[in-house]
Tab-separated table of C-alpha atoms in Angstrom:
chain	number	residue	atom	x	y	z
A	1	MET	CA	113.527	52.923	75.602
A	2	SER	CA	115.035	55.453	73.292
A	3	LEU	CA	113.704	58.561	73.427
A	4	SER	CA	114.858	62.245	72.923
A	5	GLU	CA	116.132	64.632	75.516
A	6	ARG	CA	113.148	66.051	75.662
A	7	ASP	CA	110.541	63.451	75.292
A	8	ALA	CA	112.460	61.654	78.270
A	9	THR	CA	112.161	64.843	80.575
A	10	GLU	CA	108.253	64.558	79.320
A	11	PHE	CA	108.046	61.096	79.945
A	12	ALA	CA	109.872	61.388	83.472
A	13	ALA	CA	107.444	64.633	84.160
A	14	LEU	CA	104.403	62.155	83.649
A	15	ARG	CA	105.893	59.192	85.302
A	16	THR	CA	105.403	61.530	88.499
A	17	LEU	CA	102.267	62.843	87.726
A	18	SER	CA	100.505	59.728	87.385
A	19	ALA	CA	102.057	59.058	90.729
A	20	ARG	CA	100.737	61.991	92.604
A	21	VAL	CA	97.261	61.307	90.500
A	22	GLY	CA	97.277	57.675	91.298
A	23	ALA	CA	97.514	58.069	95.090
A	24	ASP	CA	94.574	60.742	94.830
A	25	PRO	CA	91.071	58.470	95.831
A	26	ARG	CA	89.512	60.934	94.653
A	27	LEU	CA	91.378	60.868	90.835
A	28	VAL	CA	92.153	57.300	91.222
A	29	GLN	CA	90.889	53.981	92.357
A	30	GLY	CA	92.950	51.318	92.760
A	31	PRO	CA	94.357	49.573	88.858
A	32	GLY	CA	91.567	52.293	87.537
A	33	GLY	CA	93.085	55.746	85.102
A	34	ASN	CA	96.193	55.922	83.038
A	35	THR	CA	98.471	58.162	81.616
A	36	SER	CA	100.259	58.490	78.322
A	37	LEU	CA	102.598	60.255	76.106
A	38	LYS	CA	103.384	59.916	72.504
A	39	ALA	CA	106.596	60.307	70.396
A	40	ASP	CA	108.094	59.149	67.279
A	41	GLY	CA	105.006	57.499	66.115
A	42	LEU	CA	104.679	55.440	69.275
A	43	LEU	CA	101.874	55.681	72.128
A	44	TRP	CA	103.946	55.340	75.500
A	45	ILE	CA	100.571	53.556	77.721
A	46	LYS	CA	100.048	52.503	80.705
A	47	ALA	CA	99.862	48.387	80.892
A	48	SER	CA	96.603	47.191	81.955
A	49	GLY	CA	95.956	46.169	85.603
A	50	THR	CA	98.847	48.227	86.664
A	51	TRP	CA	98.512	51.030	89.413
A	52	LEU	CA	99.621	54.662	88.874
A	53	MET	CA	100.652	55.693	92.105
A	54	HIS	CA	103.383	52.562	91.434
A	55	ALA	CA	104.284	54.799	88.098
A	56	ALA	CA	107.731	56.251	89.685
A	57	ARG	CA	108.950	53.479	91.252
A	58	ASP	CA	107.650	50.381	88.328
A	59	GLU	CA	107.936	49.834	84.785
A	60	MET	CA	104.259	50.509	83.315
A	61	PHE	CA	104.248	51.990	80.193
A	62	VAL	CA	103.954	49.544	77.121
A	63	PRO	CA	104.502	51.280	73.349
A	64	VAL	CA	102.446	50.849	70.769
A	65	SER	CA	102.090	52.295	67.450
A	66	ILE	CA	99.951	54.255	66.679
A	67	ALA	CA	99.131	54.649	62.699
A	68	PRO	CA	97.884	50.618	62.369
A	69	LEU	CA	95.895	51.255	65.539
A	70	LEU	CA	94.040	54.409	64.643
A	71	GLU	CA	93.859	52.566	61.462
A	72	ALA	CA	91.731	49.724	62.969
A	73	VAL	CA	89.669	51.833	65.213
A	74	ALA	CA	88.508	53.392	62.235
A	75	ASP	CA	87.845	50.121	60.390
A	76	GLY	CA	85.891	48.821	63.946
A	77	ALA	CA	88.878	45.945	63.798
A	78	PRO	CA	88.732	43.783	66.516
A	79	GLU	CA	92.181	43.747	67.448
A	80	ALA	CA	91.688	47.660	68.454
A	81	GLU	CA	90.319	46.718	71.474
A	82	THR	CA	93.330	45.356	73.125
A	83	ALA	CA	95.719	47.012	71.608
A	84	GLN	CA	98.493	44.023	71.907
A	85	VAL	CA	99.035	42.974	68.402
A	86	PHE	CA	100.006	46.841	68.045
A	87	VAL	CA	103.241	46.870	70.507
A	88	PRO	CA	106.778	46.484	68.462
A	89	GLU	CA	108.523	43.258	68.752
A	90	GLY	CA	111.102	43.028	71.623
A	91	MET	CA	109.774	46.247	73.088
A	92	ASN	CA	107.595	44.816	75.594
A	93	PRO	CA	109.994	42.854	77.151
A	94	ALA	CA	107.580	41.915	80.897
A	95	GLY	CA	104.810	41.043	78.261
A	96	LEU	CA	102.907	43.671	79.669
A	97	ARG	CA	99.097	44.411	77.919
A	98	PRO	CA	98.460	47.942	76.765
A	99	SER	CA	95.565	49.788	79.226
A	100	ILE	CA	91.502	49.051	77.893
A	101	GLU	CA	91.936	52.924	77.058
A	102	THR	CA	94.351	52.419	74.764
A	103	THR	CA	92.431	53.634	72.237
A	104	VAL	CA	91.273	56.651	73.713
A	105	HIS	CA	94.573	57.724	74.431
A	106	ALA	CA	95.697	57.153	70.812
A	107	LEU	CA	92.594	59.156	69.370
A	108	MET	CA	93.475	62.403	70.906
A	109	PRO	CA	95.900	64.219	69.179
A	110	GLN	CA	97.768	65.834	71.907
A	111	ARG	CA	101.374	64.439	73.309
A	112	ILE	CA	100.243	63.904	76.967
A	113	VAL	CA	96.269	62.347	77.774
A	114	VAL	CA	95.601	61.821	81.314
A	115	HIS	CA	92.122	59.769	81.795
A	116	VAL	CA	91.046	59.671	85.443
A	117	HIS	CA	88.304	58.448	87.621
A	118	CYS	CA	87.347	61.545	89.051
A	119	VAL	CA	84.894	62.040	91.579
A	120	GLU	CA	83.810	64.974	91.321
A	121	THR	CA	83.280	64.387	87.554
A	122	ILE	CA	81.634	60.863	88.045
A	123	ALA	CA	79.087	62.674	90.631
A	124	SER	CA	78.175	65.110	87.635
A	125	ALA	CA	78.394	62.832	84.669
A	126	VAL	CA	76.131	59.939	85.905
A	127	GLU	CA	73.123	62.939	86.252
A	128	VAL	CA	70.437	62.955	83.991
A	129	GLY	CA	70.508	65.970	81.861
A	130	CYS	CA	74.010	66.284	82.725
A	131	GLU	CA	75.757	68.044	79.631
A	132	GLU	CA	73.875	70.718	80.264
A	133	ARG	CA	74.805	71.725	83.509
A	134	LEU	CA	78.356	71.144	82.365
A	135	ALA	CA	78.679	73.865	79.651
A	136	GLY	CA	77.886	76.628	82.499
A	137	LYS	CA	80.757	75.049	84.245
A	138	LEU	CA	83.263	74.219	81.860
A	139	ALA	CA	82.280	77.438	79.498
A	140	GLY	CA	85.162	78.489	77.700
A	141	LEU	CA	87.044	75.015	77.693
A	142	ASP	CA	87.284	73.214	74.512
A	143	TRP	CA	85.285	70.005	76.564
A	144	VAL	CA	83.166	67.636	74.887
A	145	PHE	CA	80.437	65.018	76.578
A	146	ILE	CA	80.474	61.463	75.758
A	147	PRO	CA	77.492	59.593	76.262
A	148	TYR	CA	78.491	56.051	78.255
A	149	ARG	CA	80.131	53.209	76.186
A	150	ARG	CA	81.970	50.423	76.881
A	151	PRO	CA	85.335	50.967	77.414
A	152	GLY	CA	87.752	50.139	74.539
A	153	LEU	CA	86.301	50.201	70.793
A	154	PRO	CA	82.884	51.374	71.413
A	155	LEU	CA	83.919	54.427	73.569
A	156	ALA	CA	86.658	55.564	71.396
A	157	ARG	CA	84.583	54.831	68.227
A	158	GLU	CA	82.444	57.648	70.143
A	159	ILE	CA	84.883	59.701	70.666
A	160	ALA	CA	86.141	59.639	67.311
A	161	ALA	CA	82.366	60.799	66.230
A	162	ARG	CA	82.046	63.864	68.529
A	163	ARG	CA	85.519	64.761	69.368
A	164	ARG	CA	86.760	68.452	67.375
A	165	PRO	CA	90.262	68.833	66.739
A	166	GLU	CA	91.077	71.812	69.040
A	167	THR	CA	88.895	69.240	72.049
A	168	ASP	CA	91.116	68.548	75.274
A	169	VAL	CA	88.565	67.531	77.762
A	170	LEU	CA	86.356	64.534	77.451
A	171	VAL	CA	83.840	64.217	79.899
A	172	LEU	CA	82.780	60.467	79.812
A	173	GLY	CA	79.178	59.868	80.862
A	174	ASN	CA	78.633	57.289	84.240
A	175	HIS	CA	82.824	57.014	83.444
A	176	GLY	CA	85.168	59.599	84.267
A	177	LEU	CA	87.358	62.567	82.550
A	178	VAL	CA	90.624	62.690	80.121
A	179	VAL	CA	92.260	65.875	79.743
A	180	ALA	CA	94.563	66.306	77.282
A	181	ALA	CA	97.653	68.490	76.344
A	182	ASP	CA	101.228	68.963	74.449
A	183	THR	CA	103.347	68.692	77.796
A	184	VAL	CA	102.786	67.751	81.489
A	185	GLU	CA	102.581	71.046	82.676
A	186	ALA	CA	99.662	71.995	80.815
A	187	ALA	CA	97.857	68.872	81.172
A	188	THR	CA	98.633	68.983	85.053
A	189	ALA	CA	97.122	72.702	85.122
A	190	LEU	CA	93.884	71.570	82.982
A	191	LEU	CA	93.234	68.484	85.256
A	192	ALA	CA	93.134	70.942	88.067
A	193	GLU	CA	91.421	73.235	86.648
A	194	VAL	CA	88.422	70.817	85.715
A	195	SER	CA	88.271	69.234	88.764
A	196	ARG	CA	88.230	72.727	90.692
A	197	ARG	CA	85.115	73.645	88.403
A	198	LEU	CA	83.550	70.426	88.928
A	199	ALA	CA	84.036	70.119	92.848
A	200	ARG	CA	80.413	69.337	94.642
A	201	PRO	CA	80.117	69.652	97.958
A	202	ALA	CA	79.870	66.646	99.905
A	203	ARG	CA	77.020	66.423	102.604
A	204	PRO	CA	78.345	65.650	106.104
A	205	LEU	CA	78.741	61.667	106.875
A	206	PRO	CA	78.528	60.037	109.908
A	207	PRO	CA	81.835	58.135	110.578
A	208	GLY	CA	81.208	53.961	110.597
A	209	ASP	CA	81.610	51.886	113.582
A	210	PRO	CA	84.863	49.262	113.416
A	211	ALA	CA	83.873	47.369	116.427
A	212	ALA	CA	80.236	46.703	115.618
A	213	LEU	CA	81.393	45.479	112.181
A	214	ALA	CA	84.216	43.244	113.660
A	215	ARG	CA	81.567	41.871	116.106
A	216	LEU	CA	79.362	40.819	112.641
A	217	ALA	CA	82.206	39.603	110.235
A	218	GLY	CA	83.284	36.202	111.138
A	219	ALA	CA	85.505	34.567	109.956
A	220	ASN	CA	85.816	35.588	106.282
A	221	TRP	CA	85.103	38.963	105.996
A	222	ARG	CA	86.595	42.430	107.907
A	223	PRO	CA	85.511	45.939	108.393
A	224	ALA	CA	87.240	48.143	105.847
A	225	ALA	CA	90.529	49.583	106.952
A	226	ASP	CA	89.930	52.731	104.591
A	227	PRO	CA	87.498	54.777	107.050
A	228	ALA	CA	85.914	56.851	104.474
A	229	ALA	CA	84.505	53.917	102.681
A	230	HIS	CA	82.156	53.138	105.779
A	231	ALA	CA	80.161	56.329	104.490
A	232	ALA	CA	78.956	54.587	101.936
A	233	ALA	CA	76.384	52.571	104.408
A	234	THR	CA	76.626	54.974	106.965
A	235	ASP	CA	74.595	58.351	105.120
A	236	PRO	CA	71.346	56.818	104.272
A	237	ALA	CA	70.976	59.038	101.023
A	238	SER	CA	74.082	56.828	99.768
A	239	LEU	CA	73.350	54.016	100.808
A	240	ALA	CA	70.259	54.473	98.675
A	241	ILE	CA	72.266	55.049	96.037
A	242	ALA	CA	74.541	51.859	96.629
A	243	ALA	CA	72.080	49.895	96.793
A	244	ARG	CA	70.118	50.795	93.706
A	245	GLY	CA	72.506	49.432	91.406
A	246	SER	CA	75.648	50.251	89.492
A	247	LEU	CA	76.793	54.046	88.096
A	248	TYR	CA	80.512	53.380	86.395
A	249	PRO	CA	82.568	50.367	85.070
A	250	ASP	CA	85.108	49.961	87.944
A	251	HIS	CA	82.083	49.694	90.543
A	252	VAL	CA	80.885	46.329	87.586
A	253	ILE	CA	84.528	45.112	87.892
A	254	PHE	CA	85.303	45.154	91.128
A	255	LEU	CA	82.876	45.683	93.340
A	256	GLY	CA	80.420	43.443	91.193
A	257	PRO	CA	76.904	44.055	89.665
A	258	GLU	CA	74.837	44.543	92.917
A	259	ALA	CA	75.509	45.773	96.697
A	260	PRO	CA	73.972	43.117	99.251
A	261	VAL	CA	72.590	44.970	101.689
A	262	ALA	CA	72.410	43.353	105.498
A	263	GLY	CA	69.050	42.975	107.047
A	264	ASP	CA	68.104	43.672	110.622
A	265	GLY	CA	69.989	41.181	112.750
A	266	GLU	CA	72.245	39.399	109.864
A	267	ASP	CA	75.519	39.272	110.299
A	268	ALA	CA	77.921	38.656	107.751
A	269	ASP	CA	77.517	34.929	107.632
A	270	ALA	CA	73.762	35.293	107.177
A	271	VAL	CA	73.886	37.432	104.381
A	272	THR	CA	76.304	35.031	102.767
A	273	ALA	CA	73.406	32.105	103.575
A	274	ARG	CA	70.752	34.072	102.173
A	275	LEU	CA	72.506	35.432	99.019
A	276	GLU	CA	73.627	31.596	98.258
A	277	ALA	CA	70.409	30.027	98.606
A	278	ALA	CA	69.459	32.570	95.832
A	279	GLY	CA	71.836	31.559	93.770
A	280	ILE	CA	73.935	34.796	94.012
A	281	GLU	CA	77.557	34.345	94.592
A	282	PRO	CA	78.625	37.096	97.341
A	283	PRO	CA	79.766	40.055	96.109
A	284	PRO	CA	82.792	41.218	97.846
A	285	TRP	CA	81.541	43.693	100.082
A	286	ILE	CA	78.459	43.864	102.395
A	287	LEU	CA	76.597	47.364	103.187
A	288	VAL	CA	75.685	46.758	106.956
A	289	PRO	CA	73.382	50.229	107.148
A	290	GLY	CA	74.032	52.699	110.156
A	291	LEU	CA	77.639	50.623	110.916
A	292	GLY	CA	80.072	50.858	107.858
A	293	VAL	CA	80.755	48.160	105.002
A	294	LEU	CA	82.079	44.650	105.189
A	295	VAL	CA	85.172	43.501	102.800
A	296	ARG	CA	85.495	39.883	101.803
A	297	ARG	CA	89.060	38.771	103.331
A	298	ASP	CA	89.830	37.013	99.878
A	299	ALA	CA	88.670	40.077	98.499
A	300	SER	CA	91.162	41.577	94.946
A	301	SER	CA	93.117	44.534	96.317
A	302	GLY	CA	90.614	46.687	93.599
A	303	ALA	CA	87.814	46.310	95.646
A	304	GLU	CA	88.276	48.644	98.845
A	305	PRO	CA	89.436	51.479	96.456
A	306	MET	CA	86.069	50.910	94.862
A	307	ALA	CA	84.481	50.854	97.498
A	308	ARG	CA	85.635	53.936	98.796
A	309	CYS	CA	84.916	55.673	95.475
A	310	LEU	CA	81.519	54.552	95.811
A	311	ALA	CA	81.037	56.393	98.830
A	312	ASP	CA	83.096	59.766	97.741
A	313	VAL	CA	80.732	59.952	94.726
A	314	ALA	CA	77.552	59.029	95.806
A	315	ALA	CA	77.905	61.674	98.893
A	316	ARG	CA	78.227	64.445	95.575
A	317	ILE	CA	75.330	63.216	94.668
A	318	PRO	CA	71.828	65.291	95.700
A	319	ALA	CA	69.412	63.186	97.923
A	320	GLY	CA	67.042	61.897	95.215
A	321	ALA	CA	68.856	62.838	92.298
A	322	ASP	CA	67.731	61.611	88.750
A	323	LEU	CA	70.528	59.158	87.796
A	324	ASN	CA	71.467	57.083	84.847
A	325	TRP	CA	72.852	53.376	85.726
A	326	LEU	CA	74.390	50.708	83.850
A	327	THR	CA	71.600	48.544	82.333
A	328	ASP	CA	72.165	44.846	82.490
A	329	THR	CA	73.409	44.698	78.899
A	330	ASP	CA	75.859	47.370	79.970
A	331	VAL	CA	76.808	45.295	82.978
A	332	ALA	CA	76.641	42.196	80.897
A	333	ALA	CA	79.440	43.526	78.416
A	334	LEU	CA	81.694	44.360	81.349
A	335	THR	CA	81.526	41.148	83.180
A	336	ASP	CA	82.190	38.800	79.754
A	337	TRP	CA	84.949	41.249	78.303
A	338	ASP	CA	88.227	39.560	78.517
A	339	ALA	CA	90.142	42.524	79.284
A	340	GLU	CA	88.598	42.974	81.885
A	341	LYS	CA	88.769	39.343	82.928
A	342	TYR	CA	92.167	40.253	82.993
A	343	ARG	CA	92.446	43.209	84.622
A	344	GLN	CA	90.604	41.170	87.635
A	345	ALA	CA	92.712	38.863	87.441
A	346	LEU	CA	95.837	40.875	87.861
A	347	ALA	CA	94.369	42.404	90.980
A	348	ARG	CA	93.130	38.995	93.058
A	349	ARG	CA	96.849	37.731	92.116
A	350	ALA	CA	97.908	41.318	94.011
A	351	ALA	CA	95.492	40.605	96.403
A	352	ASP	CA	97.002	37.117	96.923
A	353	ALA	CA	100.506	38.182	97.402
A	354	SER	CA	99.615	41.047	100.262
């Protein structure tokens, strides 16, 4: 990497911020989220499937030529989806893929862009009529609400249609938050300010019962290791949300579109048998009402962080709130997308290596 002294200093600061953000489960879960820096016509962006929490340790940023990528976005060219063809030859020796959100970062003119799956933002951005409520909380900021579109080119084109030249905050419906600034310091402050404004109180949540879950687990399942994940099943209001459907893309990718709920007296093997009899492949988790979450032992490394994310999001959604759910069409667009299959494959590889 060849950067000016100024850009190298900013890049080092970005890596530090990325690692801090990536280690905060309220902002980023597993391989989600992405950050970037623009310098000399290149966009240095986190690679797809990598974990931001390792940004200070691992080489995970990929250079992408901005001008031809933006031209491809404007033309709706399919190669804009992965942005792989816009990586300069010889500058990606590890063969990493740019983030699936590369087009979003390229569209923002600011030098630093940070995209997170902030649970405070998601909890607001899944509610029907959220834009009007967000307007009061974000008054005075240059922000825009973007209705849900599939990540990648569809989302980028929606942003291009709605973003104003001065926009530096994007609230993505059923997805997350983007902040942008010309320095890492300013982006850090803006992220903190938006997160503070959108913060919601979480309901008091009953703890899980790992011992009882272990008795139901059988050979192929285990209790979730993160105590916070169990609230998705121990809190009745959260359980109702989790069992209803999918609210945001990474839930679909890493947990599957549906959350199986154990019935009275059912252990993990019984739930698995019931699903298989119905022609349903068991997803990586099972919700056990009142007890907590079971995770399949061969689940990808992204599964449990996403279970924790759903517990955190659901706890901040008022019971009975009117929500925008991802449709069957939305789910199919995610599960059939090559870019997401690539992320899933990397997460499974990481789980196998652990």
